[in-house]
Amino acid sequence: MNHETNNYVTNNYGSAAIVNGGRSNTVHYSPDDAQLRVAVKQLTDSLAELRRHLTPEQDRAVEESLPALIPDRAVLRERGGVLENITRIATAVGAVGQPVEAAVAYLRGLLGAG
């Protein structure tokens, strides 16, 4: 979820009060959203471990993908190409990339894109 104020955007997760044009709305996330947050964290943690095994070009591609990895179903579905690129990189490095491949597969399953 994004919160925009004075041209600044902040991502908020969990229960949050969102102020929009002077109106305040409280948003509560479902257990499915908690699963999504855990899945995104698992993927980013796995990527952190993988990065030391990557070529500079692969590492740069992973670095560029990180901002898209937020626990927002609509954003992740829209940016599905990012998950495909991460999977290609993980597959290219062999066995060391398997945790990332598994994390992407799990995340895609949660998104209904498995």
Coordinates of N, CA and C in Angstrom, one line a residue:
M1 N 0.8 -1.2 0.0 CA 0.0 0.0 0.0 C 0.9 1.2 0.0
N2 N 0.6 2.2 -0.8 CA 1.3 3.4 -0.8 C 0.6 4.5 -0.1
H3 N 1.3 5.4 0.5 CA 0.7 6.6 1.2 C 1.5 7.8 0.6
E4 N 0.7 8.6 -0.1 CA 1.4 9.8 -0.8 C 1.0 11.1 0.0
T5 N 2.0 11.8 0.3 CA 1.8 13.1 0.9 C 2.9 14.0 0.4
N6 N 2.6 15.2 -0.1 CA 3.6 16.1 -0.6 C 4.6 15.5 -1.6
N7 N 4.1 14.7 -2.5 CA 4.9 14.0 -3.5 C 5.9 13.0 -2.9
Y8 N 5.7 12.6 -1.7 CA 6.5 11.5 -1.1 C 5.6 10.3 -1.0
V9 N 6.2 9.1 -1.2 CA 5.4 7.9 -1.1 C 6.1 7.0 -0.1
T10 N 5.3 6.5 0.8 CA 5.7 5.6 1.9 C 4.9 4.3 1.8
N11 N 5.6 3.2 1.8 CA 4.9 1.9 1.8 C 4.6 1.5 3.3
N12 N 3.4 1.2 3.6 CA 3.0 0.8 4.9 C 2.4 -0.6 4.8
Y13 N 2.7 -1.4 5.8 CA 2.2 -2.8 5.9 C 1.6 -3.1 7.3
G14 N 0.6 -4.0 7.4 CA 0.0 -4.2 8.6 C -1.2 -3.3 8.7
S15 N -1.8 -3.1 9.9 CA -2.9 -2.2 10.1 C -2.3 -0.8 9.9
A16 N -3.0 0.1 9.2 CA -2.5 1.4 8.9 C -3.6 2.4 8.8
A17 N -3.3 3.6 9.2 CA -4.3 4.7 9.0 C -3.8 5.4 7.8
I18 N -4.7 5.6 6.8 CA -4.3 6.2 5.5 C -5.1 7.5 5.5
V19 N -4.3 8.6 5.3 CA -5.0 9.9 5.1 C -5.0 10.2 3.7
N20 N -6.2 10.5 3.2 CA -6.3 10.8 1.7 C -7.3 12.0 1.6
G21 N -6.7 13.1 1.1 CA -7.5 14.3 0.9 C -8.3 14.7 2.2
G22 N -7.7 14.6 3.3 CA -8.3 15.0 4.6 C -9.2 13.9 5.2
R23 N -9.4 12.8 4.5 CA -10.1 11.7 5.0 C -9.2 10.6 5.5
S24 N -9.5 10.0 6.6 CA -8.6 9.0 7.2 C -9.4 7.6 7.1
N25 N -8.7 6.6 6.6 CA -9.2 5.3 6.5 C -8.2 4.3 7.1
T26 N -8.8 3.4 7.9 CA -7.9 2.4 8.5 C -8.1 1.1 7.7
V27 N -6.9 0.5 7.3 CA -6.9 -0.7 6.5 C -6.3 -1.8 7.4
H28 N -7.0 -2.9 7.4 CA -6.5 -4.1 8.1 C -6.3 -5.2 7.1
Y29 N -5.1 -5.8 7.2 CA -4.8 -6.9 6.2 C -5.2 -8.2 6.7
S30 N -5.6 -9.1 5.8 CA -6.1 -10.4 6.1 C -4.9 -11.3 6.3
P31 N -5.2 -12.6 6.8 CA -4.1 -13.5 7.0 C -3.4 -13.9 5.7
D32 N -4.1 -13.8 4.6 CA -3.5 -14.0 3.3 C -2.4 -13.0 3.0
D33 N -2.6 -11.7 3.5 CA -1.6 -10.7 3.3 C -0.4 -11.0 4.2
A34 N -0.6 -11.5 5.3 CA 0.5 -11.9 6.2 C 1.3 -13.0 5.5
Q35 N 0.7 -13.9 4.8 CA 1.4 -15.0 4.1 C 2.2 -14.3 3.0
L36 N 1.6 -13.3 2.3 CA 2.3 -12.7 1.2 C 3.5 -11.9 1.7
R37 N 3.4 -11.3 2.9 CA 4.6 -10.6 3.5 C 5.7 -11.5 3.8
V38 N 5.3 -12.7 4.4 CA 6.3 -13.7 4.7 C 7.0 -14.2 3.4
A39 N 6.2 -14.5 2.4 CA 6.7 -15.0 1.1 C 7.7 -14.0 0.5
V40 N 7.4 -12.7 0.5 CA 8.2 -11.7 -0.1 C 9.5 -11.6 0.8
K41 N 9.4 -11.6 2.1 CA 10.6 -11.6 2.9 C 11.5 -12.8 2.7
Q42 N 10.9 -14.0 2.5 CA 11.6 -15.2 2.2 C 12.4 -15.1 0.9
L43 N 11.7 -14.5 -0.1 CA 12.4 -14.3 -1.4 C 13.5 -13.3 -1.2
T44 N 13.3 -12.2 -0.6 CA 14.4 -11.2 -0.5 C 15.5 -11.7 0.3
D45 N 15.2 -12.5 1.4 CA 16.3 -13.1 2.2 C 17.1 -14.1 1.4
S46 N 16.4 -14.9 0.6 CA 17.1 -15.9 -0.3 C 17.9 -15.1 -1.4
L47 N 17.4 -14.0 -1.9 CA 18.2 -13.3 -2.9 C 19.5 -12.7 -2.2
A48 N 19.4 -12.2 -1.0 CA 20.6 -11.7 -0.3 C 21.6 -12.8 -0.2
E49 N 21.3 -14.0 0.1 CA 22.2 -15.1 0.1 C 22.8 -15.4 -1.2
L50 N 22.0 -15.4 -2.2 CA 22.4 -15.7 -3.6 C 23.3 -14.7 -4.2
R51 N 23.2 -13.5 -3.9 CA 23.9 -12.4 -4.6 C 25.4 -12.6 -4.6
R52 N 25.9 -13.2 -3.5 CA 27.4 -13.3 -3.5 C 27.9 -14.4 -4.5
H53 N 27.0 -15.1 -5.1 CA 27.3 -16.1 -6.1 C 27.1 -15.6 -7.6
L54 N 26.7 -14.4 -7.7 CA 26.3 -13.9 -9.0 C 27.4 -13.1 -9.7
T55 N 27.3 -13.0 -11.0 CA 28.2 -12.2 -11.8 C 27.8 -10.7 -11.5
P56 N 28.6 -9.8 -11.8 CA 28.2 -8.4 -11.6 C 26.9 -8.0 -12.3
E57 N 26.8 -8.5 -13.6 CA 25.6 -8.2 -14.3 C 24.3 -8.8 -13.7
Q58 N 24.4 -10.1 -13.2 CA 23.3 -10.7 -12.6 C 22.9 -10.0 -11.3
D59 N 24.0 -9.6 -10.5 CA 23.8 -8.9 -9.3 C 23.0 -7.6 -9.5
R60 N 23.4 -6.9 -10.6 CA 22.8 -5.6 -10.9 C 21.3 -5.8 -11.3
A61 N 21.0 -6.9 -12.0 CA 19.6 -7.2 -12.3 C 18.8 -7.5 -11.1
V62 N 19.4 -8.2 -10.1 CA 18.7 -8.5 -8.9 C 18.5 -7.2 -8.1
E63 N 19.5 -6.4 -8.0 CA 19.4 -5.1 -7.3 C 18.3 -4.2 -7.9
E64 N 18.2 -4.2 -9.2 CA 17.1 -3.4 -9.9 C 15.7 -4.0 -9.7
S65 N 15.6 -5.3 -9.4 CA 14.3 -6.0 -9.1 C 13.8 -5.8 -7.7
L66 N 14.7 -5.5 -6.8 CA 14.3 -5.4 -5.4 C 13.2 -4.4 -5.1
P67 N 13.1 -3.2 -5.7 CA 12.0 -2.3 -5.4 C 10.6 -2.8 -5.8
A68 N 10.6 -3.7 -6.7 CA 9.3 -4.3 -7.1 C 8.8 -5.4 -6.2
L69 N 9.7 -5.9 -5.3 CA 9.3 -7.0 -4.4 C 8.7 -6.4 -3.1
I70 N 7.4 -6.1 -3.2 CA 6.7 -5.6 -2.1 C 5.5 -6.5 -1.9
P71 N 5.0 -6.6 -0.7 CA 3.8 -7.5 -0.4 C 2.5 -6.9 -0.8
D72 N 2.4 -6.6 -2.1 CA 1.1 -6.0 -2.7 C 0.8 -6.9 -3.9
R73 N -0.3 -7.6 -3.8 CA -0.7 -8.6 -4.8 C -0.8 -7.9 -6.2
A74 N -1.5 -6.8 -6.3 CA -1.7 -6.1 -7.6 C -0.3 -5.7 -8.2
V75 N 0.6 -5.2 -7.4 CA 1.9 -4.7 -7.9 C 2.7 -5.9 -8.4
L76 N 2.7 -7.0 -7.6 CA 3.5 -8.2 -7.9 C 2.9 -8.8 -9.2
R77 N 1.6 -8.9 -9.3 CA 1.0 -9.4 -10.5 C 1.4 -8.6 -11.8
E78 N 1.3 -7.3 -11.6 CA 1.6 -6.3 -12.7 C 3.1 -6.5 -13.1
R79 N 3.9 -6.7 -12.1 CA 5.4 -6.8 -12.4 C 5.8 -8.3 -12.4
G80 N 5.0 -9.1 -13.0 CA 5.4 -10.6 -13.0 C 6.7 -10.8 -13.8
G81 N 7.1 -10.0 -14.7 CA 8.3 -10.2 -15.4 C 9.5 -10.1 -14.5
V82 N 9.4 -9.4 -13.4 CA 10.5 -9.3 -12.4 C 10.7 -10.7 -11.8
L83 N 9.6 -11.4 -11.4 CA 9.8 -12.8 -10.9 C 10.3 -13.7 -11.9
E84 N 10.0 -13.6 -13.2 CA 10.5 -14.4 -14.2 C 12.0 -14.2 -14.4
N85 N 12.5 -12.9 -14.3 CA 13.9 -12.6 -14.4 C 14.7 -13.2 -13.3
I86 N 14.1 -13.1 -12.1 CA 14.8 -13.6 -10.9 C 14.9 -15.1 -11.0
T87 N 13.9 -15.8 -11.5 CA 13.9 -17.2 -11.7 C 15.0 -17.6 -12.7
R88 N 15.1 -16.9 -13.8 CA 16.1 -17.2 -14.8 C 17.5 -17.1 -14.2
I89 N 17.7 -16.0 -13.4 CA 19.0 -15.8 -12.8 C 19.3 -17.0 -11.8
A90 N 18.3 -17.3 -11.0 CA 18.5 -18.4 -10.0 C 18.8 -19.7 -10.7
T91 N 18.1 -20.0 -11.8 CA 18.3 -21.2 -12.6 C 19.7 -21.3 -13.2
A92 N 20.2 -20.1 -13.6 CA 21.5 -20.0 -14.3 C 22.6 -20.4 -13.4
V93 N 22.5 -20.1 -12.1 CA 23.6 -20.4 -11.2 C 23.5 -21.8 -10.5
G94 N 22.5 -22.6 -10.9 CA 22.5 -24.0 -10.5 C 21.9 -24.2 -9.1
A95 N 22.5 -25.2 -8.4 CA 21.9 -25.6 -7.1 C 21.9 -24.5 -6.1
V96 N 22.8 -23.6 -6.1 CA 22.8 -22.5 -5.2 C 21.6 -21.6 -5.3
G97 N 21.0 -21.6 -6.5 CA 19.8 -20.8 -6.8 C 18.5 -21.4 -6.4
Q98 N 18.5 -22.7 -6.0 CA 17.3 -23.4 -5.7 C 16.4 -22.8 -4.7
P99 N 17.0 -22.3 -3.6 CA 16.1 -21.6 -2.6 C 15.4 -20.4 -3.2
V100 N 16.0 -19.7 -4.1 CA 15.3 -18.6 -4.7 C 14.2 -19.1 -5.6
E101 N 14.5 -20.1 -6.4 CA 13.5 -20.7 -7.3 C 12.3 -21.1 -6.5
A102 N 12.5 -21.8 -5.3 CA 11.4 -22.3 -4.5 C 10.6 -21.1 -3.9
A103 N 11.3 -20.0 -3.5 CA 10.7 -18.9 -2.9 C 9.8 -18.2 -4.0
V104 N 10.3 -18.1 -5.2 CA 9.5 -17.5 -6.3 C 8.3 -18.4 -6.6
A105 N 8.5 -19.7 -6.7 CA 7.4 -20.6 -6.9 C 6.3 -20.4 -5.9
Y106 N 6.7 -20.4 -4.6 CA 5.7 -20.2 -3.5 C 5.0 -18.9 -3.7
L107 N 5.7 -17.8 -3.9 CA 5.1 -16.5 -4.1 C 4.1 -16.5 -5.3
R108 N 4.5 -17.0 -6.4 CA 3.7 -17.1 -7.6 C 2.4 -17.9 -7.3
G109 N 2.5 -18.9 -6.5 CA 1.4 -19.7 -6.0 C 0.4 -18.9 -5.2
L110 N 0.9 -18.0 -4.3 CA 0.0 -17.1 -3.6 C -0.7 -16.1 -4.4
L111 N 0.0 -15.7 -5.5 CA -0.5 -14.7 -6.4 C -1.5 -15.4 -7.4
G112 N -1.6 -16.7 -7.4 CA -2.4 -17.4 -8.4 C -1.8 -17.4 -9.8
A113 N -0.5 -17.2 -9.8 CA 0.2 -17.2 -11.1 C 1.2 -18.4 -11.2
G114 N 1.0 -19.4 -10.3 CA 1.9 -20.6 -10.2 C 1.9 -21.3 -11.5

